[in-house]
Coordinates of C-alpha atoms in Angstrom, one line a residue:
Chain A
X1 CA 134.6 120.8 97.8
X2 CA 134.5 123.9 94.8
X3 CA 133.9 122.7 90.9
X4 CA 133.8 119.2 91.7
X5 CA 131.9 119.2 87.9
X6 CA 135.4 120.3 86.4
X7 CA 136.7 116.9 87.8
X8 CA 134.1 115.2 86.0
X9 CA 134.0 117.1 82.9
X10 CA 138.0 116.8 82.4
X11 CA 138.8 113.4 84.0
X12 CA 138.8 111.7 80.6
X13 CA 141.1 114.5 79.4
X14 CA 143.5 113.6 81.9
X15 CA 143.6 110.0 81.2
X16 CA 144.4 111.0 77.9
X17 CA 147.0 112.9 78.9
X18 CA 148.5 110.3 81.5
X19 CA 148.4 107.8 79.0
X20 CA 150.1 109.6 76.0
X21 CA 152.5 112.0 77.8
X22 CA 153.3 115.6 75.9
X23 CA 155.7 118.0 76.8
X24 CA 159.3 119.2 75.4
X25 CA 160.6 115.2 76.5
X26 CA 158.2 114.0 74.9
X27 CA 161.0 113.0 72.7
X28 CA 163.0 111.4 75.5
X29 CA 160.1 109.3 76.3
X30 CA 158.8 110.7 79.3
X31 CA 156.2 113.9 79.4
X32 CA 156.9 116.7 80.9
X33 CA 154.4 118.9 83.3
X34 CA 155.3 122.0 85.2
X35 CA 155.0 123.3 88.5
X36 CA 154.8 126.3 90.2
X37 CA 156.3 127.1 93.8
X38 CA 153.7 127.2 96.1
X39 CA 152.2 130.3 98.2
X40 CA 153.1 129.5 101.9
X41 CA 151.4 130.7 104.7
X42 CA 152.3 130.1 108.4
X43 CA 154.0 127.3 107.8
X44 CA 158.2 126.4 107.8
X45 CA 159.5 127.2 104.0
X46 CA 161.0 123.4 104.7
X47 CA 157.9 121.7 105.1
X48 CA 156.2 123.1 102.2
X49 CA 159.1 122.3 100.6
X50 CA 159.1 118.5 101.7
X51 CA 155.3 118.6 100.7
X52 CA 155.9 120.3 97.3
X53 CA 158.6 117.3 96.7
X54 CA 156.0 114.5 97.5
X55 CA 153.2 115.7 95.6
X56 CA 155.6 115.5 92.7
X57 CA 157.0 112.2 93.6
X58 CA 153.3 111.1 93.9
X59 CA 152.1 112.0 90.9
X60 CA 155.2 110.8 88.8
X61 CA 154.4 107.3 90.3
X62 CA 151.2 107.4 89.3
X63 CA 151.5 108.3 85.8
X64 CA 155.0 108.6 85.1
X65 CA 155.5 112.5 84.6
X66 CA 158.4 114.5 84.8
X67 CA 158.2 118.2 86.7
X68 CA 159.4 121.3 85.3
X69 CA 159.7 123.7 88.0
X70 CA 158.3 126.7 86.4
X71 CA 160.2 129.7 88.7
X72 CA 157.4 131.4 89.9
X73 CA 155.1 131.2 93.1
X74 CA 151.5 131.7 91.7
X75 CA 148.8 133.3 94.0
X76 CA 146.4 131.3 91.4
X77 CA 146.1 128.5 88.8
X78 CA 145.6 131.7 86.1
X79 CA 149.2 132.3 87.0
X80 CA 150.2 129.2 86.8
X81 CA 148.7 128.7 83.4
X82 CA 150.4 131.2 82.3
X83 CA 154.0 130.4 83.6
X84 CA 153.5 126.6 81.9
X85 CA 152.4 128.3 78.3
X86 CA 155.5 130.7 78.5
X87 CA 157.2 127.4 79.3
X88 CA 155.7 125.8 76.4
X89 CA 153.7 123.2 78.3
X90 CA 150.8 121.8 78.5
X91 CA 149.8 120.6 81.6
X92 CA 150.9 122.4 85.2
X93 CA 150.1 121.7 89.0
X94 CA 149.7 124.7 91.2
X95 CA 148.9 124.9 94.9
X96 CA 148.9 126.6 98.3
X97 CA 149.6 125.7 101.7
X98 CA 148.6 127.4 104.8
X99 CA 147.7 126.9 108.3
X100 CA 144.4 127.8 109.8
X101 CA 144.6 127.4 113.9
X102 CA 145.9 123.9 114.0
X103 CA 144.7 122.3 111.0
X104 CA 147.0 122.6 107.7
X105 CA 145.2 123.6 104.6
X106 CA 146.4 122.9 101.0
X107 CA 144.5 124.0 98.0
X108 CA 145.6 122.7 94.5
X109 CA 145.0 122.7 91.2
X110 CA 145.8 120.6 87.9
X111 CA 145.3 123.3 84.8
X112 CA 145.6 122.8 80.7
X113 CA 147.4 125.6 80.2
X114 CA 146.9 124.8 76.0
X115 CA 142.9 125.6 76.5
X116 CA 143.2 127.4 79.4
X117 CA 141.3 125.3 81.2
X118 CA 140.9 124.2 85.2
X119 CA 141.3 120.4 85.4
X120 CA 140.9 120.0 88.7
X121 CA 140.4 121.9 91.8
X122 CA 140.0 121.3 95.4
X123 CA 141.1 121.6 98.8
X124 CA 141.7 119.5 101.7
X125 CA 143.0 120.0 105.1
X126 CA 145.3 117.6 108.0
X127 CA 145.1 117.9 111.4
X128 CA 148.9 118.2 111.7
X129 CA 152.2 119.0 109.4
X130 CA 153.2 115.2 109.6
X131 CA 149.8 114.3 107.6
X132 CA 151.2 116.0 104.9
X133 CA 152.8 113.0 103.2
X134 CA 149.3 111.5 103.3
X135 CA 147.7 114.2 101.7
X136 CA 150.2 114.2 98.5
X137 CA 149.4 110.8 98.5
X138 CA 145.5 112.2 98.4
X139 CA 146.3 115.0 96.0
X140 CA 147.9 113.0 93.6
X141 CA 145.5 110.1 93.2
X142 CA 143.1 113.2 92.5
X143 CA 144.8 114.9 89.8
X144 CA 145.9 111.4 88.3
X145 CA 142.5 109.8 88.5
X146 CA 140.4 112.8 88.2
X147 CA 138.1 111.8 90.4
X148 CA 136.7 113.9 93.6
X149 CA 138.7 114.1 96.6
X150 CA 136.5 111.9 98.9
X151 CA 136.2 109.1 96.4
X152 CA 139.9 108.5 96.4
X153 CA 139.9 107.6 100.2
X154 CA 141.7 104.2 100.3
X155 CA 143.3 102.2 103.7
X156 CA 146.8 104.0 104.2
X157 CA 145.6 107.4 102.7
X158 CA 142.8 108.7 105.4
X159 CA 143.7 111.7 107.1
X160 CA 142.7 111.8 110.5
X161 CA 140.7 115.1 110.1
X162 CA 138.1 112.6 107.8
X163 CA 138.3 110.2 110.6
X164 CA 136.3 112.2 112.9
X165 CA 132.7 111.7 113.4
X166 CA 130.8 114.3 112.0
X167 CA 128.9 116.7 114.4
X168 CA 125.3 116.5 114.5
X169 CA 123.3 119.4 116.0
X170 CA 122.1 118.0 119.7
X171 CA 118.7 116.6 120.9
X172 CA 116.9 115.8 123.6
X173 CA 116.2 112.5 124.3
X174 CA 113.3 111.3 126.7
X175 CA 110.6 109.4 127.7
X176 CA 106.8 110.8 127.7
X177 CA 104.1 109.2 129.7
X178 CA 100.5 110.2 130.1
X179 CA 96.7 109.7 129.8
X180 CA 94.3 110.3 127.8
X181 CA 90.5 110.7 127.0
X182 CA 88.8 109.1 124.4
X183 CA 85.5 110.8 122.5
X184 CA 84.8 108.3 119.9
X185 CA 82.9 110.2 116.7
X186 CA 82.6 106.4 115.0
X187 CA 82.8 103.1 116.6
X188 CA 84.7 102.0 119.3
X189 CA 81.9 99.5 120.7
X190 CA 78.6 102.8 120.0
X191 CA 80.9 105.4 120.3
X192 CA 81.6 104.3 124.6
X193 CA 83.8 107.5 126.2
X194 CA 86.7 105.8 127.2
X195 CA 90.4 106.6 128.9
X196 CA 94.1 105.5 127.9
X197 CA 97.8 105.7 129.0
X198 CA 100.2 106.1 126.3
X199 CA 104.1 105.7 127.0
X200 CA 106.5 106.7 124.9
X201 CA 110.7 107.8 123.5
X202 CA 110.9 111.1 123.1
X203 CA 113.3 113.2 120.8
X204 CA 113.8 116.8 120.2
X205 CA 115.4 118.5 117.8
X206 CA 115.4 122.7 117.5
X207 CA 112.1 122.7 115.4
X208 CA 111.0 118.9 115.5
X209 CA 110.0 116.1 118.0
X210 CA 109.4 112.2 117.0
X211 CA 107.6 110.0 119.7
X212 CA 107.2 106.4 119.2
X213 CA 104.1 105.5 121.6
X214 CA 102.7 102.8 122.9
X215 CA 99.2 103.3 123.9
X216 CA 96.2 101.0 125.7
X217 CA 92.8 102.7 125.9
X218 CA 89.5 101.2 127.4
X219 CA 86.3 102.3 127.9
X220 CA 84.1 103.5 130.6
X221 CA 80.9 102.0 130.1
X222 CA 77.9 101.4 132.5
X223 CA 77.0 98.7 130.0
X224 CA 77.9 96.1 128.0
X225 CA 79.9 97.8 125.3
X226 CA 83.6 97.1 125.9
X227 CA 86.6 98.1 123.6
X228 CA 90.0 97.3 124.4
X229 CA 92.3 99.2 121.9
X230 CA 96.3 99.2 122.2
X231 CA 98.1 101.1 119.4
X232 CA 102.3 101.6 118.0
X233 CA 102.8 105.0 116.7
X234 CA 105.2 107.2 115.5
X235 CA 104.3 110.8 116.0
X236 CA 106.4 113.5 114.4
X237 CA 105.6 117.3 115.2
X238 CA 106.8 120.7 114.3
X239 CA 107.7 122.8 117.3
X240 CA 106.3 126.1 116.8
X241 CA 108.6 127.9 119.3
X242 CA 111.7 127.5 120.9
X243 CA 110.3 129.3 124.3
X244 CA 108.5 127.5 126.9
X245 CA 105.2 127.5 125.8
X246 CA 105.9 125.9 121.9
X247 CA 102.5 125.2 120.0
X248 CA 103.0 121.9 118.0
X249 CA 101.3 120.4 114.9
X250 CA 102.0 116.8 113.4
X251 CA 100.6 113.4 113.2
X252 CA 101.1 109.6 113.3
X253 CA 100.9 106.5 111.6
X254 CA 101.0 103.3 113.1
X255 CA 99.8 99.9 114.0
X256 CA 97.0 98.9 116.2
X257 CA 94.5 96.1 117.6
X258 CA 91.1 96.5 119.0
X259 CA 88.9 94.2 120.8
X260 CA 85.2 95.8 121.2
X261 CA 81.7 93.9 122.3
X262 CA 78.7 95.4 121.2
X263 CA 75.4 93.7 122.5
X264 CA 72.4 94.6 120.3
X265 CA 68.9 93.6 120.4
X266 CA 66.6 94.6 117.6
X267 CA 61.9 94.4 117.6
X268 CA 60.4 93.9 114.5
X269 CA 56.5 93.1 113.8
X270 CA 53.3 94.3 115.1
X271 CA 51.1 91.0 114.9
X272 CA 54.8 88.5 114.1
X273 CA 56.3 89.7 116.8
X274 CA 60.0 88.6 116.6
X275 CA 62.9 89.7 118.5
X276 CA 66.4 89.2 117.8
X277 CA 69.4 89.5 120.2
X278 CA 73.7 89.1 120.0
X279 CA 76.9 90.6 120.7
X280 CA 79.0 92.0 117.8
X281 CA 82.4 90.4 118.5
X282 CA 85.2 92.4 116.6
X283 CA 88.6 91.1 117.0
X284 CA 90.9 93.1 114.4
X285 CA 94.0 94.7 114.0
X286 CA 94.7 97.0 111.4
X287 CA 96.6 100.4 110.6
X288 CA 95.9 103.8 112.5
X289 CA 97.1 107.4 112.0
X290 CA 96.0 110.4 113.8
X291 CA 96.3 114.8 114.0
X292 CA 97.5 116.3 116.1
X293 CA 97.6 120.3 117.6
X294 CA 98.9 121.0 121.3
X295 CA 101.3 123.1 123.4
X296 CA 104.5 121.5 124.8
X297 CA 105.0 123.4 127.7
X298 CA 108.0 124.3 130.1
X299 CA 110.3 123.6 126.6
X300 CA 113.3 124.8 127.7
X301 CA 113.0 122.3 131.2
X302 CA 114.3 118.5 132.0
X303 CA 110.1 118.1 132.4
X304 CA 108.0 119.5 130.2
X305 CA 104.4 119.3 129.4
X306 CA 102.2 118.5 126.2
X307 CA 98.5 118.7 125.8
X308 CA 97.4 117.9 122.8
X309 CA 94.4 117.4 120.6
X310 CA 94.2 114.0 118.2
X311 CA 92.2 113.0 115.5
X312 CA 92.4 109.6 115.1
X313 CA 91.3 107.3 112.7
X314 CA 91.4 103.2 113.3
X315 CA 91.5 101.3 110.2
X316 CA 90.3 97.4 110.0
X317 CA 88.3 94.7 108.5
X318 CA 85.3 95.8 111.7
X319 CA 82.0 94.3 111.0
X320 CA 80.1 97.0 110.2
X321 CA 82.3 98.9 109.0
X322 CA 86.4 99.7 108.0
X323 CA 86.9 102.3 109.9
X324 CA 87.1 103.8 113.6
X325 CA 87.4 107.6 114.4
X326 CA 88.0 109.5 118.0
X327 CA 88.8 112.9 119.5
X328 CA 91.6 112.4 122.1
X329 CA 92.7 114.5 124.4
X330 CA 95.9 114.0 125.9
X331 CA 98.4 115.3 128.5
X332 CA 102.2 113.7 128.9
X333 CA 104.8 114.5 130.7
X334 CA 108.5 114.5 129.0
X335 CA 111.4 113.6 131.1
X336 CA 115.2 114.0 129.9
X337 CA 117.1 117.0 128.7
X338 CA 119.7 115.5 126.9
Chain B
X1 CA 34.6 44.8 113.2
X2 CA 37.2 46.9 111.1
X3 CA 35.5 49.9 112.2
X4 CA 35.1 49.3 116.1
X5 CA 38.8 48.1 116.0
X6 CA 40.0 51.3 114.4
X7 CA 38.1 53.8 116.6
X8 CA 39.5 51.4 119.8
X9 CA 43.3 52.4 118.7
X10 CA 42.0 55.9 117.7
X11 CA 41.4 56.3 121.2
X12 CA 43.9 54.6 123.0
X13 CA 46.5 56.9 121.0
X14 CA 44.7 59.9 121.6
X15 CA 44.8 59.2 125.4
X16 CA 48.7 58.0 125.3
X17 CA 49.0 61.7 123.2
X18 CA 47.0 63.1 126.6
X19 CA 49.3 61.8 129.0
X20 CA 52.4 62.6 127.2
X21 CA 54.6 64.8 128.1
X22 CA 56.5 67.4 125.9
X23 CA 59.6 65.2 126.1
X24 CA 58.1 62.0 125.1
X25 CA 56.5 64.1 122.6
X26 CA 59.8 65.0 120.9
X27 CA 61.4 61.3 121.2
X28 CA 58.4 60.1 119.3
X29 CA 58.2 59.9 115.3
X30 CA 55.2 62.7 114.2
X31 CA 52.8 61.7 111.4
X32 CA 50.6 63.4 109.7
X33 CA 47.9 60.1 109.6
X34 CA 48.0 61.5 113.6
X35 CA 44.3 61.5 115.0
X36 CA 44.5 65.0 115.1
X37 CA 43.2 67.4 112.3
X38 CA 43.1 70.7 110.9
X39 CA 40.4 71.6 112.7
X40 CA 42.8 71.6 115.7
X41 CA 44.3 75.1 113.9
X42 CA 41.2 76.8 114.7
X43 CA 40.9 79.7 117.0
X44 CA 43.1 82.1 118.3
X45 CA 46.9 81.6 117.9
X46 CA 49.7 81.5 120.5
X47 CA 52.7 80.8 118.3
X48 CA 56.4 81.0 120.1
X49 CA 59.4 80.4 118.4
X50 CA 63.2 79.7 118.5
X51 CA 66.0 80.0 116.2
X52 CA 68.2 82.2 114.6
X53 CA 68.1 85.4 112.2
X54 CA 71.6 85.1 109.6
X55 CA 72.2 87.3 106.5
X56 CA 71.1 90.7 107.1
X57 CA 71.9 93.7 105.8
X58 CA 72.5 95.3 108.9
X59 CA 74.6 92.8 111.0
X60 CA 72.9 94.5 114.1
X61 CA 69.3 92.3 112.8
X62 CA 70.9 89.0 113.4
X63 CA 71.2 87.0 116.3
X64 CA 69.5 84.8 118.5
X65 CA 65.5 84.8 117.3
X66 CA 62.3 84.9 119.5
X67 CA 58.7 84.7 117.7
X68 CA 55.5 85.2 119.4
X69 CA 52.0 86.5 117.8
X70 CA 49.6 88.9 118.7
X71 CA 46.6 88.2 120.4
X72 CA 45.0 89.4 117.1
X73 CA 46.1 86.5 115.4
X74 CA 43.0 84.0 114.7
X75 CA 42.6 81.7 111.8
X76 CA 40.0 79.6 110.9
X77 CA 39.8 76.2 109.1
X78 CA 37.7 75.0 106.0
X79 CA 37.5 71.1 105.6
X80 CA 38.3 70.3 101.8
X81 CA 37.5 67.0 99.9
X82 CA 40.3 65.1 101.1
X83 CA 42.5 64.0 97.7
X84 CA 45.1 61.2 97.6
X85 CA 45.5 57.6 99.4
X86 CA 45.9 57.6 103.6
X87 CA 48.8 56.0 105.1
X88 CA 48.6 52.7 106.9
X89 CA 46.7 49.6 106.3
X90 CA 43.6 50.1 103.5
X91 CA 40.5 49.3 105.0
X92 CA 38.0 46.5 103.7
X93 CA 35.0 48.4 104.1
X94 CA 33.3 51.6 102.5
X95 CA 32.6 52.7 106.5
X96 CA 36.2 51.9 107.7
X97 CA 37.2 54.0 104.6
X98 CA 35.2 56.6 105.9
X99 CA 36.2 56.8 109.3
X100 CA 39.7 57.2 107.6
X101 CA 38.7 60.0 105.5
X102 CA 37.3 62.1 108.1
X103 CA 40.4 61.2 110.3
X104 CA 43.0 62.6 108.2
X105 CA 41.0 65.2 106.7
X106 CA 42.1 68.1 104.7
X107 CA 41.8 71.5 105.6
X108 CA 42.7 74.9 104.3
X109 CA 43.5 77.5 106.6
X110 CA 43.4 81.6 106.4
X111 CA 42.8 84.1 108.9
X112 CA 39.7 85.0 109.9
X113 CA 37.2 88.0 108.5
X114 CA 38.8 91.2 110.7
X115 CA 42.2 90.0 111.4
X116 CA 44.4 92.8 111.0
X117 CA 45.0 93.9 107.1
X118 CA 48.9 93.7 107.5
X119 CA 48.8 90.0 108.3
X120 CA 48.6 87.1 106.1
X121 CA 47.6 83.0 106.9
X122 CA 47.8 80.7 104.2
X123 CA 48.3 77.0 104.4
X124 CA 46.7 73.5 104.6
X125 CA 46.4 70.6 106.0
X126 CA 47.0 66.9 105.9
X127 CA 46.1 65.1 108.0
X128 CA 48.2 66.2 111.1
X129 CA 50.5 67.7 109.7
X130 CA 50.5 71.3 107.9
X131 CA 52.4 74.2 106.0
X132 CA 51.2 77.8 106.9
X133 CA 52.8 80.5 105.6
X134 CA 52.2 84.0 107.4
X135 CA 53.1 87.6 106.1
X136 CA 53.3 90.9 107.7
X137 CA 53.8 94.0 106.4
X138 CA 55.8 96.2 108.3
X139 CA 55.1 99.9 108.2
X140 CA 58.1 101.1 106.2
X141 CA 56.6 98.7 103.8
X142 CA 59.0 96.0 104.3
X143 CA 57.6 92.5 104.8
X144 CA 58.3 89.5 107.6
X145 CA 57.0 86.2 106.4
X146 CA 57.4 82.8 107.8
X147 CA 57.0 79.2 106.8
X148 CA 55.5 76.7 109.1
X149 CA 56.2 73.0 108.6
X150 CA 54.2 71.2 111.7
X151 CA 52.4 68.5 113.3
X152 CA 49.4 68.9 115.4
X153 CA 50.6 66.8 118.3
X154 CA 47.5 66.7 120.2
X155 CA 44.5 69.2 121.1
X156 CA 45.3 72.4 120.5
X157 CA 48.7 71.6 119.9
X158 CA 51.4 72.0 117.7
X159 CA 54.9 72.4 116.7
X160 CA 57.3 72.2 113.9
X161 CA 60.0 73.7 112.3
X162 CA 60.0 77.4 110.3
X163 CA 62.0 78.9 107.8
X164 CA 61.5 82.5 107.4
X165 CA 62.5 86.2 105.5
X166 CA 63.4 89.4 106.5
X167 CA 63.3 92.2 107.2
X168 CA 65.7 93.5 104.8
X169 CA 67.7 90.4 103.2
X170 CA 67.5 88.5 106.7
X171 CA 66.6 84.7 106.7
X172 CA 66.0 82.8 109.8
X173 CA 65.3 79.4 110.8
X174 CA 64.3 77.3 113.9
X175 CA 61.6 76.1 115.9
X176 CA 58.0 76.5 117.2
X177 CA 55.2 75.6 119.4
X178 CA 52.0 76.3 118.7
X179 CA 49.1 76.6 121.1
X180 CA 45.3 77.3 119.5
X181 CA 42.5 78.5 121.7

């Protein structure tokens, strides 16, 4: 919508104006404002006629104006300014009405020909000729009210061409599933090499992706270290390419729990010997994020592939200390192309 | 009379002690006025203890606790005057007295001359019963000291309870046996 400010800016002029009246019949009682004929383009001379006569009727309802037709078809509201001070008024309404392809397109204008001023100025469009009276009705609530075009949408006055759902540029939608390895740098039950399977909702945009995940990882130990670790994330990545081999960077933040046992045994003493053994016992659940660089490959398939490098970082109330860290490694196949 | 009666139930407790076995041991109340003394402490010490090692610094200290001493450990006793009234019935006569006396001696008790210089045994004892506290200086200059609060329950014999310190902030707590050779 152009110079929505001038709606703003002029909106208390005009409810001065509605309110007082001016004009020649001023002294009959009811103002006066004038109005050019309007520019017509593609469209039958009748029905910009019928259009021309609501849009007066409409705003004469709403403020209780008489028009002065002011004999000339203005390209612009200059003109029309112009024609209303030669007519020795104030206030004019100009506008044009066209068709482009299906849809009918009316631009209009409310000027103060006095201070040469633009009052308002927009431009709307119908689906059809017989959503014309609709439009006036449109029009005129926004060159009585001063308010912007959209913000005088009420039940009864919606043209069907607002009605539409807006169109959003596609994505891909699908699900990702893979494992992954686990090199703990800090934590995770002595830092125990461990594997995981993450499932997740993938969606793809030209230049992003965002993958919820769901991910259980365990470790691999020959001991008695265990860590059970199941993590929510949401991942969001730039997509470095649009070709099939698209290098990605991003991260995640999300939720997590994490189960590890640690048995330790500690010597101290030379001639008191004593001995000490236990199992740390860590129960906690906290907040994780992670980095992440990898390749989606096969980009422009159904199935495509990502490997990918995390940094991950496990925070919780652990018992020796608040946070975990790990290198992953991960590989996940996408599935879905629409 | 006094006298002969005494030694009688001297002896016939210190052969019921013989015969007992560990469990009966534990059900039964321990004394110090036991017919067992310090001198029992002598020799070479086999210590073993139980418990548990809490508040450390690094949680990876605590845990279930095991003690047991070096074969360097040896400790030897000194009889001192012994101070303060016995328990049980006073005797009537200066040699009863005496036979008391010796019974629930005193003693003081340190390692002995060439024990190792990190390791340190202090304590006494009353009677049958005694508090020994030993030290040992790690070598990162930390120290490991505990408190011994025992019986001698027969020959050679003894157990109690022990409170203790680090390393680092660590306390621990529990139980021991102690064997002397």
């Amino acid at each position: 919508m152009r110079a929505r400010w001038c709606i703003a800016m002029y909106s208390a002029a005009l409810a001065v104006l509605v309110l007082s009246g001016s004009g020649t019949a001023a002294a009959q009682g009811q103002p006066q404002w004038g109005i050019d004929r309007f520019p017509v383009r593609g469209l039958g001379g009748g029905e910009a006629a019928t259009f021309r006569d609501l849009l007066k009727s409409e705003i004469s309802q709403r403020n209780g104006v008489a028009f002065v037709d002011l004999g000339v078809e203005c390209p612009d509201a200059t003109c029309t300014m112009q024609a209303a001070r030669q007519a020795r008024l104030r206030y004019a309404v100009h506008a044009s009405i066209g068709r482009l392809g299906r849809k009918v397109v009316v631009s209009f204008a409310a000027v103060d020909a006095t201070r040469g001023q633009v009052l308002v100025s927009d431009t709307m469009s119908v689906g059809s000729v017989e959503e014309l009276d609709t439009l006036a009705k449109r029009i005129a609530s926004t060159i009585v009210d001063g308010r912007p075009v959209e913000q005088t949408a009420q039940l009864g006055e919606i043209t069907k061409e607002e009605a539409k759902a807006p169109v959003r540029r596609d994505t891909r939608s699908g699900f990702s599933l893979g494992p992954e390895a686990i090199f703990p740098t800090r934590g995770y039950a002595d830092e125990q090499f461990g594997v995981g399977l993450g499932v997740g909702l993938w969606f793809e945009s030209m230049d992003f992706a965002i993958e919820p995940r769901l991910s259980y990882r365990t470790e691999l130990s020959s001991g008695g270290e265990i860590y059970d670790h199941v993590a929510l994330d949401l991942g969001v990545y730039y997509l470095m390419s649009r070709t099939d081999f698209s290098p990605l960077l991003g991260g995640g933040v999300g939720v997590h729990y994490l189960h590890e046992e640690v048995p330790v045994e500690h010597q101290v003493g030379t001639e008191l010997r004593s001995s000490t053994s236990d199992i740390i016992d860590d129960s906690v659940a906290g907040v994780s994020g992670y980095l992440r660089a990898g390749m989606l490959l096969l980009r422009t398939y159904d199935v495509s592939v990502m490997l990918s490098v995390d940094y991950a970082i496990n925070l919780a109330d652990f018992q020796e200390r608040s946070d975990e860290q790990a290198l992953r490694i991960s590989t996940s196949v996408i599935i879905g192309g629409t | 009379m006094g006298r002969a009666i005494t030694a009688a139930c001297s002896m016939l407790a210190a052969l019921a002690l013989w015969g007992c076995d560990e469990d009966l041991l534990g059900d039964e109340e321990l004394r110090c006025d036991r017919a067992y003394t310090g001198s029992e402490l002598e020799g070479r010490w086999d210590l073993r203890g139980n418990g548990e090692r809490l508040d450390c610094e690094d949680r990876r200290l605590e845990g279930a606790l095991t003690i047991e001493t070096s074969t360097r450990v040896r400790v030897m006793t000194e009889a001192q005057e012994t101070s303060g009234p016995g328990s049980g019935p006073e005797a009537d006569f200066e040699a009863d007295a005496f036979v008391d006396r010796i019974e629930r001696a005193d003693f003081l008790v340190e390692q002995t001359d060439g024990a190792p210089d990190t390791l340190t045994v202090q304590g006494s004892v009353s009677g049958s019963c005694f508090r020994v506290h030993l030290e040992e200086e790690l070598p990162d200059g930390d120290t490991i000291s505990y408190d011994l609060d025992g019986f001698i329950t027969r020959s050679g014999t003894a157990e109690g309870e022990f409170t203790g310190r680090g390393p680092e902030s660590c306390t621990t707590a529990g139980t021991f046996t102690l064997r002397v050779e």
